[in-house]
Coordinates of C-alpha atoms and ligand atoms in Angstrom, one line a residue:
X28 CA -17.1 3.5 -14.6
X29 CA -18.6 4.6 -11.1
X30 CA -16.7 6.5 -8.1
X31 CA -17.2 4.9 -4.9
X32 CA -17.4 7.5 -2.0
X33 CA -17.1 6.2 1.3
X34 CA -18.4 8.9 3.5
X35 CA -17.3 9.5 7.3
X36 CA -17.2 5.9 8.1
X37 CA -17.4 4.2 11.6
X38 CA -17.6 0.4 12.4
X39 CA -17.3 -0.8 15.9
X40 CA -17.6 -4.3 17.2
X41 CA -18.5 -4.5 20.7
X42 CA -15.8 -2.4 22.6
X43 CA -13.5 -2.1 19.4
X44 CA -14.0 1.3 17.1
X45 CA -12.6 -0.7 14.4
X46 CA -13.0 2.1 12.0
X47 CA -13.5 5.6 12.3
X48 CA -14.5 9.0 11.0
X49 CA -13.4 7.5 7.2
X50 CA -13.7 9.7 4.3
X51 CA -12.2 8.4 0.8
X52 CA -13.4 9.0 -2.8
X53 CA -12.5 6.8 -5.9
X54 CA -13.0 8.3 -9.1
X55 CA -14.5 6.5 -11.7
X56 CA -11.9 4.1 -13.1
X57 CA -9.3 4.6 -10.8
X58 CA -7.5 1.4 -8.5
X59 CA -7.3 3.1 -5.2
X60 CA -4.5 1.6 -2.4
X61 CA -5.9 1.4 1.2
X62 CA -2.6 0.4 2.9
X63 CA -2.1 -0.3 6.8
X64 CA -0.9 -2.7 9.2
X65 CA -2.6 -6.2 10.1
X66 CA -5.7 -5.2 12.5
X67 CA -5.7 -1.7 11.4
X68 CA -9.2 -2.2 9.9
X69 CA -8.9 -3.0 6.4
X70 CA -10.8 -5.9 6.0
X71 CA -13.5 -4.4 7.7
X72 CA -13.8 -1.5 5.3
X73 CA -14.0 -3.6 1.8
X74 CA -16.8 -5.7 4.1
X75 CA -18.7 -2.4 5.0
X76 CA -18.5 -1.9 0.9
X77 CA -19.0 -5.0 -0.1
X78 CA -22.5 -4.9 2.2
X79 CA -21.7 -7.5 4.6
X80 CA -21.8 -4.7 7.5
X81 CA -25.3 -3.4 8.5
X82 CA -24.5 -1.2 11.2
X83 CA -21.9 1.7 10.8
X84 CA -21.8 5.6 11.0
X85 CA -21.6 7.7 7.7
X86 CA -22.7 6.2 4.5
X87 CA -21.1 4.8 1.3
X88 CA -22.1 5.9 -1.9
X89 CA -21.8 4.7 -5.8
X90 CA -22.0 7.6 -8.3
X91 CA -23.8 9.3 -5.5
X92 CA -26.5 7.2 -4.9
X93 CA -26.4 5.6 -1.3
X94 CA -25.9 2.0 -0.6
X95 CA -28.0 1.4 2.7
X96 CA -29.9 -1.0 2.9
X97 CA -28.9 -2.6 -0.4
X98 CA -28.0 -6.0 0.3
X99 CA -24.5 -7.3 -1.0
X100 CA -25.4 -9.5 -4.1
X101 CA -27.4 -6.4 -5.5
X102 CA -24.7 -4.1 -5.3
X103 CA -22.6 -5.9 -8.2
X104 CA -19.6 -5.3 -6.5
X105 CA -16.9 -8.2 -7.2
X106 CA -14.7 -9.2 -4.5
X107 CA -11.6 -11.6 -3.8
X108 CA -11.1 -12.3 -0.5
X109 CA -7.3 -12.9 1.2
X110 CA -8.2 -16.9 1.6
X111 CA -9.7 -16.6 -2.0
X112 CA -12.9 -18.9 -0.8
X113 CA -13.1 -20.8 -3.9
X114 CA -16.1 -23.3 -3.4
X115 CA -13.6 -26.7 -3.7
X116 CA -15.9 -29.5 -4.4
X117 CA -16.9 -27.2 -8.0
X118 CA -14.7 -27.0 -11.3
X119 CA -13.3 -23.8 -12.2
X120 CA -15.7 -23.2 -14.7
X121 CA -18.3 -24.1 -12.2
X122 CA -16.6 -21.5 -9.6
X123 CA -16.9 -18.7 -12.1
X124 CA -20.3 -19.2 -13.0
X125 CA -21.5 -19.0 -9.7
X126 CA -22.1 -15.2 -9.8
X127 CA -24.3 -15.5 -13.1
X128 CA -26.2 -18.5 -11.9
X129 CA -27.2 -16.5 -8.7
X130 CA -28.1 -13.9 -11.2
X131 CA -30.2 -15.9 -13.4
X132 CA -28.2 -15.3 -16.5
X133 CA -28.9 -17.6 -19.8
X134 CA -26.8 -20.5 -19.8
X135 CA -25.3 -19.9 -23.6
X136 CA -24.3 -16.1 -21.9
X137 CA -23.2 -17.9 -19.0
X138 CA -20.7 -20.0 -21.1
X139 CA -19.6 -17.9 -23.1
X140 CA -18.5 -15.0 -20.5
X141 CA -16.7 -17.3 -18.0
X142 CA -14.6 -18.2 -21.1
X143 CA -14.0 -14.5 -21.4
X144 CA -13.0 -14.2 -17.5
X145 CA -11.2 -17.3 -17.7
X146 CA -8.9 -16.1 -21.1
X147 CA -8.8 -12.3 -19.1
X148 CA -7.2 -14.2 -16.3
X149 CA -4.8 -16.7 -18.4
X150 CA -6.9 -19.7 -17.3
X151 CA -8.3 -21.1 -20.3
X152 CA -8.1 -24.8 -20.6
X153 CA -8.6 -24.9 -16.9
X154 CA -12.3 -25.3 -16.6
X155 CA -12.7 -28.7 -15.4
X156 CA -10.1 -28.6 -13.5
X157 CA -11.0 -28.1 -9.7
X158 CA -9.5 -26.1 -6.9
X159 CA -7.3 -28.0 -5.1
X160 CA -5.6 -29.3 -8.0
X161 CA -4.7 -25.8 -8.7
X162 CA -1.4 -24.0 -7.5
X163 CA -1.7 -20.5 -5.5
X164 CA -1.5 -18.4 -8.6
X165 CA -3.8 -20.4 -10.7
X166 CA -6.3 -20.3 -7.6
X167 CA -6.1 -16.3 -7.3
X168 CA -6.6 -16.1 -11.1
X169 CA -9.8 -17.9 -10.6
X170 CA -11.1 -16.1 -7.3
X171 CA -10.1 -12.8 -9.5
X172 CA -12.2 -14.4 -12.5
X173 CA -15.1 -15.1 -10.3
X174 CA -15.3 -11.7 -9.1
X175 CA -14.6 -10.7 -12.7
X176 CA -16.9 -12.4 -14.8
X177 CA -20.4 -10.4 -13.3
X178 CA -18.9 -7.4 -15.1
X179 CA -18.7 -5.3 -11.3
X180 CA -19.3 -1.9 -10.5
X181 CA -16.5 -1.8 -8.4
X182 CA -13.6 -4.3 -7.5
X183 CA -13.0 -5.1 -4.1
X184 CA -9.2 -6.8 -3.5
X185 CA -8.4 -8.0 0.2
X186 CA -4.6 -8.7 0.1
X187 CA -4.8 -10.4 -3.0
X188 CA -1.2 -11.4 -3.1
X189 CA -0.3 -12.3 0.3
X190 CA -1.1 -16.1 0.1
X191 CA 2.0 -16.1 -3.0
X192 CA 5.7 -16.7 -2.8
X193 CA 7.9 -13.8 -3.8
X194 CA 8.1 -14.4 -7.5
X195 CA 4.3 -15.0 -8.1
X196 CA 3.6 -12.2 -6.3
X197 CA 5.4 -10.1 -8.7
X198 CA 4.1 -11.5 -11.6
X199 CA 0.3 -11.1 -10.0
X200 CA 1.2 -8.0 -9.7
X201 CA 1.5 -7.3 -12.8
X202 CA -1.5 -9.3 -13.7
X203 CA -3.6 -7.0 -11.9
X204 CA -2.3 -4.0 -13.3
X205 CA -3.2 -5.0 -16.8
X206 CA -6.2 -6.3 -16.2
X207 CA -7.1 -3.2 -14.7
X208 CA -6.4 -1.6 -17.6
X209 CA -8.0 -3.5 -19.6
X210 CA -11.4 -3.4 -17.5
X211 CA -11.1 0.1 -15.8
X212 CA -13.2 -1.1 -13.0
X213 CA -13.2 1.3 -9.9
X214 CA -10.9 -1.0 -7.7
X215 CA -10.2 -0.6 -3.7
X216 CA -7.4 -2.6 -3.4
X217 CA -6.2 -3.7 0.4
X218 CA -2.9 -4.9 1.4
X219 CA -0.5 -4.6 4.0
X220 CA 2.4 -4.6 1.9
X221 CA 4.0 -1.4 1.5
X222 CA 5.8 -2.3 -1.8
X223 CA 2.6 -3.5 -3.1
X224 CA 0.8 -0.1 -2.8
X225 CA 4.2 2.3 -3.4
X226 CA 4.5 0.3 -6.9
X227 CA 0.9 0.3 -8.3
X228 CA -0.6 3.0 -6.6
X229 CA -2.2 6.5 -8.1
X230 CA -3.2 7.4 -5.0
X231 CA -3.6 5.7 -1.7
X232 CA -4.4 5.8 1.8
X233 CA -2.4 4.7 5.1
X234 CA -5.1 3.4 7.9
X235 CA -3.5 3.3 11.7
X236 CA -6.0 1.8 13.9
X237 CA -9.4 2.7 11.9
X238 CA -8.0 6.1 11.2
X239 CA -6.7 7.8 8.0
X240 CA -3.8 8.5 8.8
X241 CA -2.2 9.6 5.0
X242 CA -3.9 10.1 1.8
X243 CA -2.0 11.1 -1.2
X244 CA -0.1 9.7 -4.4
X245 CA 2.9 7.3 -3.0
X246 CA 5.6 9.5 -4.1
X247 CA 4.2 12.6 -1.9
X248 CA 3.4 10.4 1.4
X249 CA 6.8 8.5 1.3
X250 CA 8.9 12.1 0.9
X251 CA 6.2 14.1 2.8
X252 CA 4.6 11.7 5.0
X253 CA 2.1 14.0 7.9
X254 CA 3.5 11.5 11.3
X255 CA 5.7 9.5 12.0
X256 CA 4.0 6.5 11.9
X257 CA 3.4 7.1 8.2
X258 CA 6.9 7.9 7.5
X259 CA 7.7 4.8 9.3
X260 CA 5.3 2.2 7.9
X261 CA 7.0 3.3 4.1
X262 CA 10.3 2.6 5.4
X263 CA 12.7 3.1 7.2
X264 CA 14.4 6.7 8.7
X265 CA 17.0 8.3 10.3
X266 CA 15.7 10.6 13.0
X267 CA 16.7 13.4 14.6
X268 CA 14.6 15.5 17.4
X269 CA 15.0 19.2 17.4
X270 CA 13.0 22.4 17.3
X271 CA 11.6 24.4 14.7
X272 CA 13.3 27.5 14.0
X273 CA 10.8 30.6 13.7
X274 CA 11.4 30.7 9.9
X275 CA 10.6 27.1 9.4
X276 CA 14.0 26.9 7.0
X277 CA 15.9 24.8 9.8
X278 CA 15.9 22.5 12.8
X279 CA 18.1 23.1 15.4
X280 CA 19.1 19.2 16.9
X281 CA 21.8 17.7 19.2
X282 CA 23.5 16.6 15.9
X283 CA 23.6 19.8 14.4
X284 CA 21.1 22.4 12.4
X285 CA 19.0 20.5 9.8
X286 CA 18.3 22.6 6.7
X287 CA 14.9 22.2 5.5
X288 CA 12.9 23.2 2.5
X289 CA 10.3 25.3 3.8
X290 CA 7.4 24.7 0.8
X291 CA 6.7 21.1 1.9
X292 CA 6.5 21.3 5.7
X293 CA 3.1 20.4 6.9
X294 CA 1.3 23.3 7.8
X295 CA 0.1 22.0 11.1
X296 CA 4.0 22.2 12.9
X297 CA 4.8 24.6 15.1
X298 CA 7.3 26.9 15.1
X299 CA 9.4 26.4 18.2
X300 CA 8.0 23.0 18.8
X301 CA 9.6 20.1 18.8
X302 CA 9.8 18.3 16.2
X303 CA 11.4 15.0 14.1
X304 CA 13.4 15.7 11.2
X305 CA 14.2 12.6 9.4
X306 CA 15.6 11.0 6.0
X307 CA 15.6 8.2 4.3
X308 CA 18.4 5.2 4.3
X309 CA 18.7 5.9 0.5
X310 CA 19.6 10.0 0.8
X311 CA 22.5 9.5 2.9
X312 CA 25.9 10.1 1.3
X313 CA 29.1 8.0 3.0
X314 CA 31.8 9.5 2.2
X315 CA 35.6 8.6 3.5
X316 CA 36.8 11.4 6.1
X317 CA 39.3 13.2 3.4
X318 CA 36.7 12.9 1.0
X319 CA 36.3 16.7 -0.5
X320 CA 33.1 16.0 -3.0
X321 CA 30.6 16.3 -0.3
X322 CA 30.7 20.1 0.3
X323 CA 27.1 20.3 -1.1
X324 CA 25.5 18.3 1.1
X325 CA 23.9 19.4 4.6
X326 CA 24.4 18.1 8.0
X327 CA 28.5 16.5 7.5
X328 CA 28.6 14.0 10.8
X329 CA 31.5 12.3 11.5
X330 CA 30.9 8.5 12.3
X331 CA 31.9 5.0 12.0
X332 CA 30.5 1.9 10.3
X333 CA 29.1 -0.3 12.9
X334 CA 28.4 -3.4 9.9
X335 CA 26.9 -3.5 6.3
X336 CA 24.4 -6.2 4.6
X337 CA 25.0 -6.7 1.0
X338 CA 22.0 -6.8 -0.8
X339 CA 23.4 -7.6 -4.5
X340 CA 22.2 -3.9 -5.8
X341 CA 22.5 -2.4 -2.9
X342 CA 24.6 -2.3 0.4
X343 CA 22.6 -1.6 3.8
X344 CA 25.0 0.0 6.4
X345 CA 24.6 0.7 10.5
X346 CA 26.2 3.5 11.4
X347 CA 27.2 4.8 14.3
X348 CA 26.3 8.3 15.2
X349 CA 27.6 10.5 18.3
X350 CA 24.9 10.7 20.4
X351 CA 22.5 9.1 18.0
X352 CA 20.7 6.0 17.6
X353 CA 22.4 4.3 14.8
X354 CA 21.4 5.5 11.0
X355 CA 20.8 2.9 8.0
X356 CA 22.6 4.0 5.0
X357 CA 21.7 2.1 1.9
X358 CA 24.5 2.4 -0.9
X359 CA 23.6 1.9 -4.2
X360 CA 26.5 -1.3 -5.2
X361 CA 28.7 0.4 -8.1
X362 CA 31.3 -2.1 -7.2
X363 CA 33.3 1.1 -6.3
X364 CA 34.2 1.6 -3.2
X365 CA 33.4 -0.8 0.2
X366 CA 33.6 0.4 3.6
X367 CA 34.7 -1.9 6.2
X368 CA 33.5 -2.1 9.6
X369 CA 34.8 -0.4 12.0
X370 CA 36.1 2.5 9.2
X371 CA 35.6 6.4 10.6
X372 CA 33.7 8.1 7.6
X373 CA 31.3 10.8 7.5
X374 CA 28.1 11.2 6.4
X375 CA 25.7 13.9 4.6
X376 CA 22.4 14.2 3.3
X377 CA 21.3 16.3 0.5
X378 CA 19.1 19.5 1.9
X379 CA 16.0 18.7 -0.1
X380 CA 16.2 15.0 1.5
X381 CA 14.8 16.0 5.2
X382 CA 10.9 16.2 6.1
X383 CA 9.6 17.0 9.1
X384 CA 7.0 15.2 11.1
X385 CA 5.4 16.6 14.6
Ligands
ADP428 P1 -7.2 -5.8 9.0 O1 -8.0 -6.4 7.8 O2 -6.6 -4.5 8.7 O3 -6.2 -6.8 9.5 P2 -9.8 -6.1 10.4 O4 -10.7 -5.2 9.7 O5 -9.9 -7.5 10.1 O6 -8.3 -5.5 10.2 O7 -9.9 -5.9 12.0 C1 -10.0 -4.6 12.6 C2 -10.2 -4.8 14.1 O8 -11.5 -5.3 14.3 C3 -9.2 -5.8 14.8 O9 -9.0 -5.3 16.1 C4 -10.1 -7.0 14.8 O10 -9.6 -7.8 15.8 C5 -11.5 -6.5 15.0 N1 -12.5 -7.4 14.4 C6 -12.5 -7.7 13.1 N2 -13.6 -8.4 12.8 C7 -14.3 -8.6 14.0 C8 -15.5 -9.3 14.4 N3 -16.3 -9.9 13.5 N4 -15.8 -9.2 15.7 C9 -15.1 -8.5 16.6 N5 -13.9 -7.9 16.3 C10 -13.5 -7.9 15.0
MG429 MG1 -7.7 -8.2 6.7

């Protein structure tokens, strides 16, 4: 197991800074999330790793050592790219190999670990088979194989799910995670896919336009997130403007005071600046206008259901606030009570719920 330490990183192509001022460590064994919209730089990161960048700012290093100058195929760093880039007019056993031909490895060796790749990945029985006679999941198991089966230092994964329909993508998912278990290989993992990252990650990173722009376990960033565009990229929120009161407890809006919970505010806001309080769709409490139970709860608006998407376990509705862009309110379905549109209700959100952003 080797960390990965990627150190003040800075890639530009021409006129674009497509990276910039990066700094991330992976600990030996663990599967790191770098997460971020399409263009944001990802790609270009796990290249810069991978070796297939010469020229950037800061350096990258395994277990310490730097990588400059070491060309990519003596780095023994395995990689699967987002298009997979099997070699088509080869087997699958012949794809696999590829990696241990290059390196010279003894043809009984050879064999017998691209059957070990091939069982890790649930392919075996596949080996003559070629590429394009393979479906989308069977093709990814074989890039992942291929980048497998030279025993890597470190795993390099560029949106390795994206090509998949819904359901394979779940169960690829899962794949991943076991195999990772199985292997503990240091893993950088890219995707855009904020469900991807939020489920599997440890820890992970958000990258806004070749800047870090969040780093953290998923749990923190999606409660706690440091901007907005964070807090926005993990889903969606219900904001309100407002300033920070001098003892950070509360924010004073146009819809009312907004209680906060002083301990998790980001140390970098401002007392008496302005500021976004927001919540998440899924801490919002609808509760009929007579309804006594929600005396608890912080921030009581009145408002009115503008319409409501049922989900099956859940139940998305647009509210309609005084003054407010509308909220989304998602209602776990307990089969109980449905509110139609058009109903005056009110809604509340638990004080713990808020986080602040600047
Ligand atoms: P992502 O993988 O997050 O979608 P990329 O790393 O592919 O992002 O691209 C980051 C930025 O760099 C984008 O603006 C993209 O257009 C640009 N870019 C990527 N590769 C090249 C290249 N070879 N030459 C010029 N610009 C590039
Ligand atoms: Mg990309």
């Amino acid at each position: 197991m080797m960390s990965l330490r990627i150190e003040n990183l800075g890639v530009t192509y021409g006129k674009i800074r497509a990276l910039d001022g990066v700094s991330v460590e992976l600990e030996p064994g663990e599967m790191f999330f770098l997460l971020g919209p399409s263009g944001c730089g990802k790609s270009t990161l796990l290249r810069a790793v991978a070796g297939f960048i010469e020229e950037f700012d800061g350096d990258i290093r395994i277990d310490g050592k730097s990588l400059k100058g070491v060309p990519p195929h003596k780095r023994d760093f395995g990689m699967v790219f987002q298009n997979y880039a099997l070699f088509p007019h080869l087997t699958v056993e012949g794809n696999v190999a590829f990696g241990l031909e290059a390196r010279q490895v003894a043809p009984a060796e050879r064999s017998a670990r691209v059957a070990e790749a091939l069982e890790m990945v649930g392919l075996s029985g596949y080996e003559k088979s070629r590429p394009g006679e393979l479906s989308g999941g069977q093709q990814q198991r074989v890039a992942l194989a291929r980048a497998l089966v030279i025993k890597p230092r470190v795993l390099l994964l560029d949106e390795p799910l994206s090509n998949l329909d819904a359901k394979l993508r779940w169960e690829m998912r899962d794949e991943i995670r076991r195999i990772h278990r199985e292997t503990k290989i240091t893993t950088l993992y890219v995707t855009h896919d904020q469900g991807e990252a939020l489920s599997l990650a440890g820890r992970m990173a958000i990258l806004n336009k070749g800047k870090i722009d969040a780093l953290g376990p998923p749990r923190g960033i999606y409660r706690n997130p440091p901007t907005r565009f964070s807090a926005e990229f993990l889903g969606e929120i219900n904001a309100l403007t407002g300033i920070l009161a001098d003892d950070r407890r509360s924010v004073s809006t146009g819809a009312g005071i907004v209680p906060l919970n002083a301990n998790e505010l980001p140390s970098t806001l401002q007392t008496g600046s302005t500021v976004t309080a927001f919540c998440r769709p899924e801490s919002v409490t609808i509760s009929a206008i007579d309804d006594a139970n929600a005396a608890h709860m912080s921030l009581k608006l009145n408002a009115r259901i503008a319409s409501s998407a049922f989900l099956g376990e859940s139940t998305v509705y647009e509210i309609e606030v005084d003054g407010q862009p509308k909220w989304r309110v998602r209602r776990h379905e307990t089969g109980e009570q449905v509110f139609a549109d058009g109903t005056p209700v009110r809604i509340s959100v638990a004080a713990d719920a808020w986080a602040v952003v600047p």
